[in-house]
PDB file of C-alpha atoms and ligand atoms in Angstrom:
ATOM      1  CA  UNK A  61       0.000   0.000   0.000  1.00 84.00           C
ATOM      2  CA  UNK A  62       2.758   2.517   0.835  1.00 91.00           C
ATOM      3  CA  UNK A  63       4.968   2.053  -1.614  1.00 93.00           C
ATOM      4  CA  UNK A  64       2.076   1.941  -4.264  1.00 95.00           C
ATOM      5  CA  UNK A  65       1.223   5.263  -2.718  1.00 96.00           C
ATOM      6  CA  UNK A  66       4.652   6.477  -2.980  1.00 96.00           C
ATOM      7  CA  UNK A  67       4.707   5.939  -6.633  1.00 97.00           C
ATOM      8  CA  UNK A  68       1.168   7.630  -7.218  1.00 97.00           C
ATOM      9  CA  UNK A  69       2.247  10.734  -5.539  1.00 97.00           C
ATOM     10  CA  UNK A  70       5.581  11.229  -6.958  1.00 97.00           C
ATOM     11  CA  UNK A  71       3.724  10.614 -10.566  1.00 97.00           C
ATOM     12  CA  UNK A  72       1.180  13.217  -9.951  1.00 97.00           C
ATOM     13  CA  UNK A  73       4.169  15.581  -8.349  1.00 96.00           C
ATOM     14  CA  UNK A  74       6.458  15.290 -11.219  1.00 96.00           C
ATOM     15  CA  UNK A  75       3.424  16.029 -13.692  1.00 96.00           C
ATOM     16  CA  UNK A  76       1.223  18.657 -11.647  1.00 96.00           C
ATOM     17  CA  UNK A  77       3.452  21.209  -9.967  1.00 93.00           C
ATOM     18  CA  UNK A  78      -0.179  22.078  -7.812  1.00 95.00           C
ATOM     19  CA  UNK A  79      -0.456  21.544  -4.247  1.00 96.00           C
ATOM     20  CA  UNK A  80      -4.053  21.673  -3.031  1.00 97.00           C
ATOM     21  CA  UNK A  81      -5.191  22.265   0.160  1.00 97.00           C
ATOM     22  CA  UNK A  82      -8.933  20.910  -0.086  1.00 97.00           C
ATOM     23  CA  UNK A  83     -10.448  17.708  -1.524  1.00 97.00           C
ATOM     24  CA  UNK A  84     -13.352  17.018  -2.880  1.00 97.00           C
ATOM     25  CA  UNK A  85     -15.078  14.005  -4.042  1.00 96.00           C
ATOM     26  CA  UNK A  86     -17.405  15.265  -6.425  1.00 92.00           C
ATOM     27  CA  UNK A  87     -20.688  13.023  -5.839  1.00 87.00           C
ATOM     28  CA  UNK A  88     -24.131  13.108  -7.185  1.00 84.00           C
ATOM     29  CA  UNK A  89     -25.375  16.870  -6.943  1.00 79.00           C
ATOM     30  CA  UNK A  90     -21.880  17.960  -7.119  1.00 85.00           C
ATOM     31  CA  UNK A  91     -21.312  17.950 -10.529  1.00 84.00           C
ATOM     32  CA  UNK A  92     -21.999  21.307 -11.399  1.00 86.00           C
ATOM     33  CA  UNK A  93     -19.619  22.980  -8.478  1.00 90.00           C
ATOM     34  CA  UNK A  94     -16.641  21.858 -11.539  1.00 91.00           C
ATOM     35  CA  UNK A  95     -17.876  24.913 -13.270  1.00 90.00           C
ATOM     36  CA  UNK A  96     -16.881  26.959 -10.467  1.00 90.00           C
ATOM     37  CA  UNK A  97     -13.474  25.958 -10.097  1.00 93.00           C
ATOM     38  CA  UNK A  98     -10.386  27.995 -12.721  1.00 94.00           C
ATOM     39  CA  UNK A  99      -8.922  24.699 -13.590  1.00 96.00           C
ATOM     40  CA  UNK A 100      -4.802  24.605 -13.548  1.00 96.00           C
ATOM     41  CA  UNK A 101      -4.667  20.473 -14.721  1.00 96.00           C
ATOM     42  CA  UNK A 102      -6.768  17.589 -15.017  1.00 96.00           C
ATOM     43  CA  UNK A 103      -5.798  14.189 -15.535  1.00 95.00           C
ATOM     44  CA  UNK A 104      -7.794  10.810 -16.262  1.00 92.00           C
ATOM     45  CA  UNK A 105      -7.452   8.410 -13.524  1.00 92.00           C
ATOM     46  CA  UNK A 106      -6.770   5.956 -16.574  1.00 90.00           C
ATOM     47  CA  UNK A 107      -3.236   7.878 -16.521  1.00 92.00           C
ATOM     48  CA  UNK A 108      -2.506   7.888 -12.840  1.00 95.00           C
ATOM     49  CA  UNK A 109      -0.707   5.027 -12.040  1.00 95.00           C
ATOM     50  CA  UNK A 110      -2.191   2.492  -9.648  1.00 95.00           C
ATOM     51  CA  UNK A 111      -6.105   4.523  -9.244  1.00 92.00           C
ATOM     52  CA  UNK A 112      -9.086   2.392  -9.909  1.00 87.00           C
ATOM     53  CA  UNK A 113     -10.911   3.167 -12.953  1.00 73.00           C
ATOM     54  CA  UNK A 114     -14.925   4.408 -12.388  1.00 60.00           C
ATOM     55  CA  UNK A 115     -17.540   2.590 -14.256  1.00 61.00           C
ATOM     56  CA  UNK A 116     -20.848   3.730 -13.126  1.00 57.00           C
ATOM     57  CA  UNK A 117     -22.887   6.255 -15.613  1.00 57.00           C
ATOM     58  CA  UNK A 118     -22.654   9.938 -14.407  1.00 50.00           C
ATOM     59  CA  UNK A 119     -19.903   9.716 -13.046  1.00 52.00           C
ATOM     60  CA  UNK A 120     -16.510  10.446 -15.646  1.00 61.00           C
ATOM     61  CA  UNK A 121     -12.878   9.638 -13.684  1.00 89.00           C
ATOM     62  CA  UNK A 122     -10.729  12.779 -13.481  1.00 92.00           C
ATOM     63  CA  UNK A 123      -8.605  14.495 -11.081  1.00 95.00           C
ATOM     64  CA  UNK A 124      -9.571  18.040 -11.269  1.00 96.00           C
ATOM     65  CA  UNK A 125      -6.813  20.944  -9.457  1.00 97.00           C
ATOM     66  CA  UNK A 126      -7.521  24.546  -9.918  1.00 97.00           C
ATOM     67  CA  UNK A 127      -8.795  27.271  -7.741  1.00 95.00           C
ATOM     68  CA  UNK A 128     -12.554  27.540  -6.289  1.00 94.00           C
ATOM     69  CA  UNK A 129     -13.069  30.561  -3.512  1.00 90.00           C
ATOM     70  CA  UNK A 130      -9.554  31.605  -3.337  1.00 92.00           C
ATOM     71  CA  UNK A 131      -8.470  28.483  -2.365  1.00 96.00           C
ATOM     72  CA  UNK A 132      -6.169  25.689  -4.121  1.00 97.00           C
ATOM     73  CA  UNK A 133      -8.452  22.502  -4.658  1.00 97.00           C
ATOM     74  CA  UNK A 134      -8.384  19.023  -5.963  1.00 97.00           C
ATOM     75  CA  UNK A 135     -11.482  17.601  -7.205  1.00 96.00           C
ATOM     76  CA  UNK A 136     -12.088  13.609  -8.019  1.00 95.00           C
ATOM     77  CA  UNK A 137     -14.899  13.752 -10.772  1.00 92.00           C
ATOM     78  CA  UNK A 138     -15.877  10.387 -10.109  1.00 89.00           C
ATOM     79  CA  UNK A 139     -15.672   8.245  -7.254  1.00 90.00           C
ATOM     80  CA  UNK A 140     -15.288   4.519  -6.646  1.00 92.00           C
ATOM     81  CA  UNK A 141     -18.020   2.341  -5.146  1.00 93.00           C
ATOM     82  CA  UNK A 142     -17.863  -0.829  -3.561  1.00 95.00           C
ATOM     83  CA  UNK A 143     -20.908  -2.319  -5.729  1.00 94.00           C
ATOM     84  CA  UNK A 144     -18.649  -2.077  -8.486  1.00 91.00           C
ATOM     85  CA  UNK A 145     -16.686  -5.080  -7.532  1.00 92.00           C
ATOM     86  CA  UNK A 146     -13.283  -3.065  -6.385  1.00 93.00           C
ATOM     87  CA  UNK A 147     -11.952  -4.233  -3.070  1.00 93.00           C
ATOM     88  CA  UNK A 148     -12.174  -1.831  -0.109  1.00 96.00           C
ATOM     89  CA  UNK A 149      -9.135  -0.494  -0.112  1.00 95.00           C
ATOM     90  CA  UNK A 150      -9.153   0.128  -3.757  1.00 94.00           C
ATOM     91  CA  UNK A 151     -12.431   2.276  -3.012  1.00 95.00           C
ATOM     92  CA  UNK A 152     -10.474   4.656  -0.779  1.00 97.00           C
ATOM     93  CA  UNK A 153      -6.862   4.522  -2.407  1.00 97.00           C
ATOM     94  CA  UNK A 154      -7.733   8.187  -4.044  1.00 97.00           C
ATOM     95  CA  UNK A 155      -8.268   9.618  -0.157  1.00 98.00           C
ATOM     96  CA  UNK A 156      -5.149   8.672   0.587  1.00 98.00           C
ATOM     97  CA  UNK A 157      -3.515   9.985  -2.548  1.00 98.00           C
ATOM     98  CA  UNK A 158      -5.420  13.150  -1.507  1.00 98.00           C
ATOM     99  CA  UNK A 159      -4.248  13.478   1.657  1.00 98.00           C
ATOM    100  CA  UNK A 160      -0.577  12.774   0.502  1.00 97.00           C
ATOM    101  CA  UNK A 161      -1.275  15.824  -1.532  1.00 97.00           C
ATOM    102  CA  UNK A 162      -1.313  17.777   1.106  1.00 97.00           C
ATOM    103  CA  UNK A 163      -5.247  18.796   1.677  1.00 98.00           C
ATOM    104  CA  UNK A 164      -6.167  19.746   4.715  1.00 98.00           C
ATOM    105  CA  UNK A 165      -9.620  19.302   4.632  1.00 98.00           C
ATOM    106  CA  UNK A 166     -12.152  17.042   2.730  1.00 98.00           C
ATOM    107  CA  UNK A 167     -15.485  17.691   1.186  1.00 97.00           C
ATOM    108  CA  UNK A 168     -18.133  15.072   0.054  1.00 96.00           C
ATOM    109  CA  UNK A 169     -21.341  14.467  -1.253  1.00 94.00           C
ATOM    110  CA  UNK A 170     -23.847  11.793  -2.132  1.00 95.00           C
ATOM    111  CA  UNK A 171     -27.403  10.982  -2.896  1.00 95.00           C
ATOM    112  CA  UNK A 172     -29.275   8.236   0.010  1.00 97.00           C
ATOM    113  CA  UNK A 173     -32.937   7.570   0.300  1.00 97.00           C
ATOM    114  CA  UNK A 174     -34.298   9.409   3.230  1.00 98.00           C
ATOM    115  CA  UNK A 175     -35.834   7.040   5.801  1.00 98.00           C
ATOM    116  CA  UNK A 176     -36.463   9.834   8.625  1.00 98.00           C
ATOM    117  CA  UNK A 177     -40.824  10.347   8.175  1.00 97.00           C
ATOM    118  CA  UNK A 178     -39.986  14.437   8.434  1.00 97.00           C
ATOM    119  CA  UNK A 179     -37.606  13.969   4.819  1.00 97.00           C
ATOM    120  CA  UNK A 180     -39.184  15.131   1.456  1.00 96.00           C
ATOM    121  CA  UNK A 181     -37.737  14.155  -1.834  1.00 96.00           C
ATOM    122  CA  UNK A 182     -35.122  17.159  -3.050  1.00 95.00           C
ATOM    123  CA  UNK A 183     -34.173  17.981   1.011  1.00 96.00           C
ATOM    124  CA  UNK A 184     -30.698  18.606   1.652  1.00 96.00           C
ATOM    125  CA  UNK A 185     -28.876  16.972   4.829  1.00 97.00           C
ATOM    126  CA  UNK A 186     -25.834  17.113   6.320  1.00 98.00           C
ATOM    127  CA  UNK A 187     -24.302  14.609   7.680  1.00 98.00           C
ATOM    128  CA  UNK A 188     -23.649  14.809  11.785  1.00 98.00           C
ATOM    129  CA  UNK A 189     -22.537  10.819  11.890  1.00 98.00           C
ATOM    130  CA  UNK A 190     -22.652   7.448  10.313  1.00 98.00           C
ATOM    131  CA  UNK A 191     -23.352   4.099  10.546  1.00 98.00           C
ATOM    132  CA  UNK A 192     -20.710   1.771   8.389  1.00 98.00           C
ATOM    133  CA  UNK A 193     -22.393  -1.155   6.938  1.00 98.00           C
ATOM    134  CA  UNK A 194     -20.283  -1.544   3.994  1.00 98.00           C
ATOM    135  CA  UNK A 195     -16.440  -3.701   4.978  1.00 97.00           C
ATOM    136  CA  UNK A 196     -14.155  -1.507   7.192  1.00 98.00           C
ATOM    137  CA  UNK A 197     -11.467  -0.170   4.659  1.00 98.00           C
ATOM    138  CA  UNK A 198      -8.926  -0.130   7.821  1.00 98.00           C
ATOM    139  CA  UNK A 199      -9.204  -4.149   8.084  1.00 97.00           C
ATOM    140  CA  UNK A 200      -5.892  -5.101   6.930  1.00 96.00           C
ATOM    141  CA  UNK A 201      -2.371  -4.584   7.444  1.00 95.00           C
ATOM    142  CA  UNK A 202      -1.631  -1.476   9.646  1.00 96.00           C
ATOM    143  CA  UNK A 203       0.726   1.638   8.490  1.00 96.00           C
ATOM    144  CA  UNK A 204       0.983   3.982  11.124  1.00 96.00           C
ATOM    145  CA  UNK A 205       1.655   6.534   8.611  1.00 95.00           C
ATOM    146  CA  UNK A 206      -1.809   7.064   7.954  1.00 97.00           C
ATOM    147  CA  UNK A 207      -2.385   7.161  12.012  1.00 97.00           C
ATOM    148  CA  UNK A 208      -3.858   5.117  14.662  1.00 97.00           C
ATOM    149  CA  UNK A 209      -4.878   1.662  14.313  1.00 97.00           C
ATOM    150  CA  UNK A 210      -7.941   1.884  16.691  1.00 98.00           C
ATOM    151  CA  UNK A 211      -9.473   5.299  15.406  1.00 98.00           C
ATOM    152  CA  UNK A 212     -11.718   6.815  17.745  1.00 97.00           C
ATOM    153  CA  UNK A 213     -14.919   7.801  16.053  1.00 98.00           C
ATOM    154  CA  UNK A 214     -16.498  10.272  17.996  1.00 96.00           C
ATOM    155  CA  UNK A 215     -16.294  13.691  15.769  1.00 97.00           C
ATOM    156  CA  UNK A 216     -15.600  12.337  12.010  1.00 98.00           C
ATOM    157  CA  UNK A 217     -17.825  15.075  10.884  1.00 98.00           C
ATOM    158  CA  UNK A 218     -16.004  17.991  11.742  1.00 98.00           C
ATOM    159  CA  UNK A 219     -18.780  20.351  14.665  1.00 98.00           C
ATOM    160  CA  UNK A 220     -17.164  23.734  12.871  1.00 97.00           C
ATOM    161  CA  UNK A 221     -17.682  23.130   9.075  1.00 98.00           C
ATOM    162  CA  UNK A 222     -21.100  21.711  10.393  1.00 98.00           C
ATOM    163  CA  UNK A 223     -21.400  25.084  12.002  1.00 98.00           C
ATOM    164  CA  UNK A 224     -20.463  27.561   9.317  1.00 97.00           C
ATOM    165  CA  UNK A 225     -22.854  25.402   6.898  1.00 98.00           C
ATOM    166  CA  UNK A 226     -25.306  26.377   8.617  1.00 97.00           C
ATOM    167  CA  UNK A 227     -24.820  29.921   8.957  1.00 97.00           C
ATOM    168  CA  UNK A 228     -23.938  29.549   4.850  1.00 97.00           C
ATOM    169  CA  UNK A 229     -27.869  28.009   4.545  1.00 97.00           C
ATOM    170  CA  UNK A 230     -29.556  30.614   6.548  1.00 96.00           C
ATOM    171  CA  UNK A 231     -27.892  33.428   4.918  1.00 96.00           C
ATOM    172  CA  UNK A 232     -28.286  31.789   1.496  1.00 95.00           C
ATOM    173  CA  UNK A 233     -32.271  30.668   2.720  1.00 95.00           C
ATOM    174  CA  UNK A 234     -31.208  27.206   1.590  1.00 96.00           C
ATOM    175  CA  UNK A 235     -33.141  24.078   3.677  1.00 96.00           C
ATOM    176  CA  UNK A 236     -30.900  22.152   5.238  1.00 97.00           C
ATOM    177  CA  UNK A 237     -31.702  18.948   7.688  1.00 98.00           C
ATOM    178  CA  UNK A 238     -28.872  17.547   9.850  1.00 98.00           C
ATOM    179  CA  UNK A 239     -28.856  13.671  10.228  1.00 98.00           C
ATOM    180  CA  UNK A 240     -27.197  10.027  10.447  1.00 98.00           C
ATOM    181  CA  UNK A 241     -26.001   8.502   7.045  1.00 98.00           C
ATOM    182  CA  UNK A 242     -25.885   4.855   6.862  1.00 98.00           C
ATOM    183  CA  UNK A 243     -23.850   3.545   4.328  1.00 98.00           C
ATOM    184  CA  UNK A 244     -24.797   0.137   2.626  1.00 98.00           C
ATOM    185  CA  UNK A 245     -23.030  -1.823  -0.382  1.00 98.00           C
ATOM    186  CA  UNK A 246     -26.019  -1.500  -2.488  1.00 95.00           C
ATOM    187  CA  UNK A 247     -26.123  -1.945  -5.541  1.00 96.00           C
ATOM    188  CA  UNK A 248     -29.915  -3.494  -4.576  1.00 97.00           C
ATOM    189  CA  UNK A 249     -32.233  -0.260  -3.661  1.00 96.00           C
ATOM    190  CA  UNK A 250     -33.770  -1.675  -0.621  1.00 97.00           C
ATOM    191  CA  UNK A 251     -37.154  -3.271   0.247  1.00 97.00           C
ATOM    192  CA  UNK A 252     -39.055  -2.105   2.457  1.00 96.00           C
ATOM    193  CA  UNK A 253     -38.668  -4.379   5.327  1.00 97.00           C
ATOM    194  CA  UNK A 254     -34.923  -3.130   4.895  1.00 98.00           C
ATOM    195  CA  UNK A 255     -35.941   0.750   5.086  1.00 97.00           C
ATOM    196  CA  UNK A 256     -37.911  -0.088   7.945  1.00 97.00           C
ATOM    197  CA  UNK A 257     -34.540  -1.659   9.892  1.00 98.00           C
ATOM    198  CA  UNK A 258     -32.237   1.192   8.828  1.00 98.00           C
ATOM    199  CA  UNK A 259     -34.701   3.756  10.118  1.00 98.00           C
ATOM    200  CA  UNK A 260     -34.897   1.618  13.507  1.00 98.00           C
ATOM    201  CA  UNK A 261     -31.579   1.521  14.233  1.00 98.00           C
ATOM    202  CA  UNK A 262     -30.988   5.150  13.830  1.00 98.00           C
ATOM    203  CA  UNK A 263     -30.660   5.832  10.348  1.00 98.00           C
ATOM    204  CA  UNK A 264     -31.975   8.885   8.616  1.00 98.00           C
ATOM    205  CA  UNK A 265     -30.861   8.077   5.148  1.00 98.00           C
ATOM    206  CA  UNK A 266     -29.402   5.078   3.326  1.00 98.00           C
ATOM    207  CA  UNK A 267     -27.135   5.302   1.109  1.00 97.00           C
ATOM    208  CA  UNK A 268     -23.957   3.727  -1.645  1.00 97.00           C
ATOM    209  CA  UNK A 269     -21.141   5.615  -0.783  1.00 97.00           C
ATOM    210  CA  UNK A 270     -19.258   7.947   1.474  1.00 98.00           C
ATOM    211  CA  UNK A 271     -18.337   6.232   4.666  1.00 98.00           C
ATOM    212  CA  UNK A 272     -15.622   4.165   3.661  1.00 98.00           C
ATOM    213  CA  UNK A 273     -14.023   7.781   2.307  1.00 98.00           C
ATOM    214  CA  UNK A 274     -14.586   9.646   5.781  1.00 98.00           C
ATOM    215  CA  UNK A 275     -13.471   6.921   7.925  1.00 98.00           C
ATOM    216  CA  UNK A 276      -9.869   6.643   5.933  1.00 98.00           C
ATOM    217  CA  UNK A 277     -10.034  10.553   5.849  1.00 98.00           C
ATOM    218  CA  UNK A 278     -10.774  10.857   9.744  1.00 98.00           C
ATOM    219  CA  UNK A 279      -7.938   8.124  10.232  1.00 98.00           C
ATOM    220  CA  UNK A 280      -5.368  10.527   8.821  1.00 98.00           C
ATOM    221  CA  UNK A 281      -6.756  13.252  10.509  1.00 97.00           C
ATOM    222  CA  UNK A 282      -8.629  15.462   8.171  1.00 98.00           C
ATOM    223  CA  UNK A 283     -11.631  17.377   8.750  1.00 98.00           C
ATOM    224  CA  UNK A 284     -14.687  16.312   6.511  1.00 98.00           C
ATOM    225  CA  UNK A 285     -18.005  17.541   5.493  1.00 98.00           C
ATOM    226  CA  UNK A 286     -20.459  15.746   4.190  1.00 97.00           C
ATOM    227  CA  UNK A 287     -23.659  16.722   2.709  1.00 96.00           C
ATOM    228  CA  UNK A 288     -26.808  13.947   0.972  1.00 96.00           C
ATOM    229  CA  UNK A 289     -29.617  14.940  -1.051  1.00 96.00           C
ATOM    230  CA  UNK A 290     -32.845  12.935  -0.330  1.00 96.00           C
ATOM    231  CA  UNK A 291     -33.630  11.482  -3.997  1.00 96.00           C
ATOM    232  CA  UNK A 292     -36.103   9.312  -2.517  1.00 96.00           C
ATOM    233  CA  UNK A 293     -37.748   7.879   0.601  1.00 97.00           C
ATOM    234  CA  UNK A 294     -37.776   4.902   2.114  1.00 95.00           C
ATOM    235  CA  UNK A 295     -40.890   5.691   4.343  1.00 92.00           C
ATOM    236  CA  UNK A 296     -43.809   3.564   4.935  1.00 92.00           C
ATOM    237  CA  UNK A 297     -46.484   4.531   2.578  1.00 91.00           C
ATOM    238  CA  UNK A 298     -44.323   6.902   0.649  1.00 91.00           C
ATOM    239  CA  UNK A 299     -41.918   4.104  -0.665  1.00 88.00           C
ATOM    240  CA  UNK A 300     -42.263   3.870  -4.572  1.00 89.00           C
ATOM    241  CA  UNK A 301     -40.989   2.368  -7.614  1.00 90.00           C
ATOM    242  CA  UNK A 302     -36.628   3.976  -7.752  1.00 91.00           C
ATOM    243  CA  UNK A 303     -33.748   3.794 -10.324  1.00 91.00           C
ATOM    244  CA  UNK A 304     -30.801   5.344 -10.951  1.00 89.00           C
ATOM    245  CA  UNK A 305     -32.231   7.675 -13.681  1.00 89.00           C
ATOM    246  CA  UNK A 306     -34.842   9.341 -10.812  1.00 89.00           C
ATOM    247  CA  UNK A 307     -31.669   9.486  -8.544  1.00 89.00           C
ATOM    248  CA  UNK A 308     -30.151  11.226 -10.997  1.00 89.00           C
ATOM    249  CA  UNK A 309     -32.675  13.664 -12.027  1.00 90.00           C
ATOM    250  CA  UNK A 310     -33.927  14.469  -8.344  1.00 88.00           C
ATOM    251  CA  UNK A 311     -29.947  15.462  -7.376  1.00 89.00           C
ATOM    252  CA  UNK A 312     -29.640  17.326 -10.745  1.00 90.00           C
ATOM    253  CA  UNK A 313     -32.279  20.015  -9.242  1.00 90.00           C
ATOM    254  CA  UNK A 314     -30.205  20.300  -5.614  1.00 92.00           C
ATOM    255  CA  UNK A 315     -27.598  20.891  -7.824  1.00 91.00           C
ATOM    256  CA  UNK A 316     -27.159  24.644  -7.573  1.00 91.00           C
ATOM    257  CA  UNK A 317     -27.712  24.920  -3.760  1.00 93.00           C
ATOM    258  CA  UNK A 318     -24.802  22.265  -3.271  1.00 93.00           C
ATOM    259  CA  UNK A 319     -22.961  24.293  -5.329  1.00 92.00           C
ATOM    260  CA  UNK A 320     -23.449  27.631  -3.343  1.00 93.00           C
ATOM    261  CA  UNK A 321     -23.458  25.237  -0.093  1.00 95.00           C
ATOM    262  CA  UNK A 322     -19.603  24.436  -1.261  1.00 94.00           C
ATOM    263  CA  UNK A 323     -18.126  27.065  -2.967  1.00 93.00           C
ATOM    264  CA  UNK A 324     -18.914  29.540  -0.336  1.00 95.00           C
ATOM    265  CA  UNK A 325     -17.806  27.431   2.350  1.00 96.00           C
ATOM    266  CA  UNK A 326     -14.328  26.561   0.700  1.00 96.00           C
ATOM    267  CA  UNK A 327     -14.173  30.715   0.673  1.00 94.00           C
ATOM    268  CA  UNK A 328     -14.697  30.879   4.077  1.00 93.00           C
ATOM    269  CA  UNK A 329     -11.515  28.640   5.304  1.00 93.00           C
TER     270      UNK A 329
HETATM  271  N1  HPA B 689     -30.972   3.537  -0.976  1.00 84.15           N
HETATM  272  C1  HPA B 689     -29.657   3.407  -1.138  1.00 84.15           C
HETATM  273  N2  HPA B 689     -28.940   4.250  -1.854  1.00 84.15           N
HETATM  274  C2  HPA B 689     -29.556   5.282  -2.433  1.00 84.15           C
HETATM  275  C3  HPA B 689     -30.925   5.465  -2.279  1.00 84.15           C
HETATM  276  C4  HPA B 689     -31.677   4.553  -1.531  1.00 84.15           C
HETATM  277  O1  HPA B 689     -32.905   4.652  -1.357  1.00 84.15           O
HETATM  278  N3  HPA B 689     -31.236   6.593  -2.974  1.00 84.15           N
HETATM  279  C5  HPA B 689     -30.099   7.055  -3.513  1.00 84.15           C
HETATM  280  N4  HPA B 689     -29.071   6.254  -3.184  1.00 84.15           N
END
């Protein structure tokens, strides 16, 4: 693992004199905040040696530097999934590139069925916690260069970007709920029996992606916020028919209040 990360970052050193200082994983609703950023280089994960290759539709594989809000970013246009068949550690081998980088802090977003009764299809929500269901990506051989074998878990969600969200929303008059996240492997939608269970045992979405990036992040130490538009919910009696098309279309309207939600936020650091 080290020595495979070695050789990504001195590739991507030697080729893109840019060191960023935030990270973002550019997930559904996201898209659009690419637009925002004056782009310095991009480069197709195909060309990085040793990154995993994305395969789902709407989402293209690119590592995106440039500036957004003053500040130098690095934005992955396309993340990996572990319903795609990569092994855990291959899901999160771009966090750790990241971080190698030399970000400091690490922004995310997703799309999750909302399982909380008071969620409406379209709501924002950031997230305050999780609950991992997916494999642990820190099973495996330890390298205390990343940190501490037993993290402790209390604050992955960093309280202060929470905070000045918030304050970003209200000025802004964007909706925002707070809530848990629970992260399954998908790539089944689930029935209803399962929404029922997730919303039991704390959940207010459920969702593909995400954790297994925060938990590496918080592991080396970097601050993360996370934010999940509600494409659908997984309440009883409000439970209907989902793909990945309505996904799609529901987090294409969210779009431009994720994209204020971020790019003023990054300004703000
Ligand atoms: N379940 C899991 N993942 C999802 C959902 C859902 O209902 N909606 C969007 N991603």
């Amino acid at each position: 693992m080290l020595g495979k990360i070695k050789e990504t970052i001195s590739f991507l050193e030697e080729t893109i004199p840019f060191k960023p200082e935030i990270g973002i994983i550019l997930g559904t609703g996201l898209g659009g905040l690419v637009n925002e950023i004056a782009i310095h280089h991009e480069m197709d994960y195909e060309k990085i040696p040793n990154f995993p290759v994305s395969t789902v539709d709407g989402h293209h594989g690119r590592l995106i530097f440039g500036i957004l809000g003053n500040k130098k970013v690095v934005a992955m246009q396309g993340r990996f999934h572990y319903y795609e068949g990569y092994n855990i550690q291959d899901v999160i081998f771009p966090v750790r590139i990241l971080k190698f980088l030399g970000i400091k802090y690490l922004f995310l977003s997703n799309a999750s069925g909302g399982v909380n009764p008071e969620f409406e299809i379209g709501d924002l929500m950031i997230i305050t916690d999780h609950i991992n269901l997916i494999p642990n990506p820190l099973i495996g051989k330890h390298y205390p260069e990343f940190g501490v074998r037993f993290p402790d878990m209390e604050q992955v969600y960093s309280k202060d970007l929470i905070l000045k969200v918030k304050k970003i929303a209200q000025k802004k008059q964007i909706n925002v709920k707070e809530g848990i996240y629970t992260a399954t492997t998908g790539p089944t939608f689930e029935t209803p029996a399962e929404y029922k269970y997730f919303r039991i045992i704390g959940s207010d979405t459920v969702g593909m992606s995400t954790v297994p990036e925060t938990i590496v992040a918080h592991q080396m130490g970097l601050p993360c916020f996370a934010i999940s538009i509600i494409t659908d919910l997984g309440v009883p009696g409000k439970i209907e028919t989902i793909t990945h098309e309505a996904v799609q279309k529901v987090a294409a309207k969210a779009e431009e209040k994720m994209t204020v939600i971020m790019s003023e936020l990054i300004s703000m650091l």
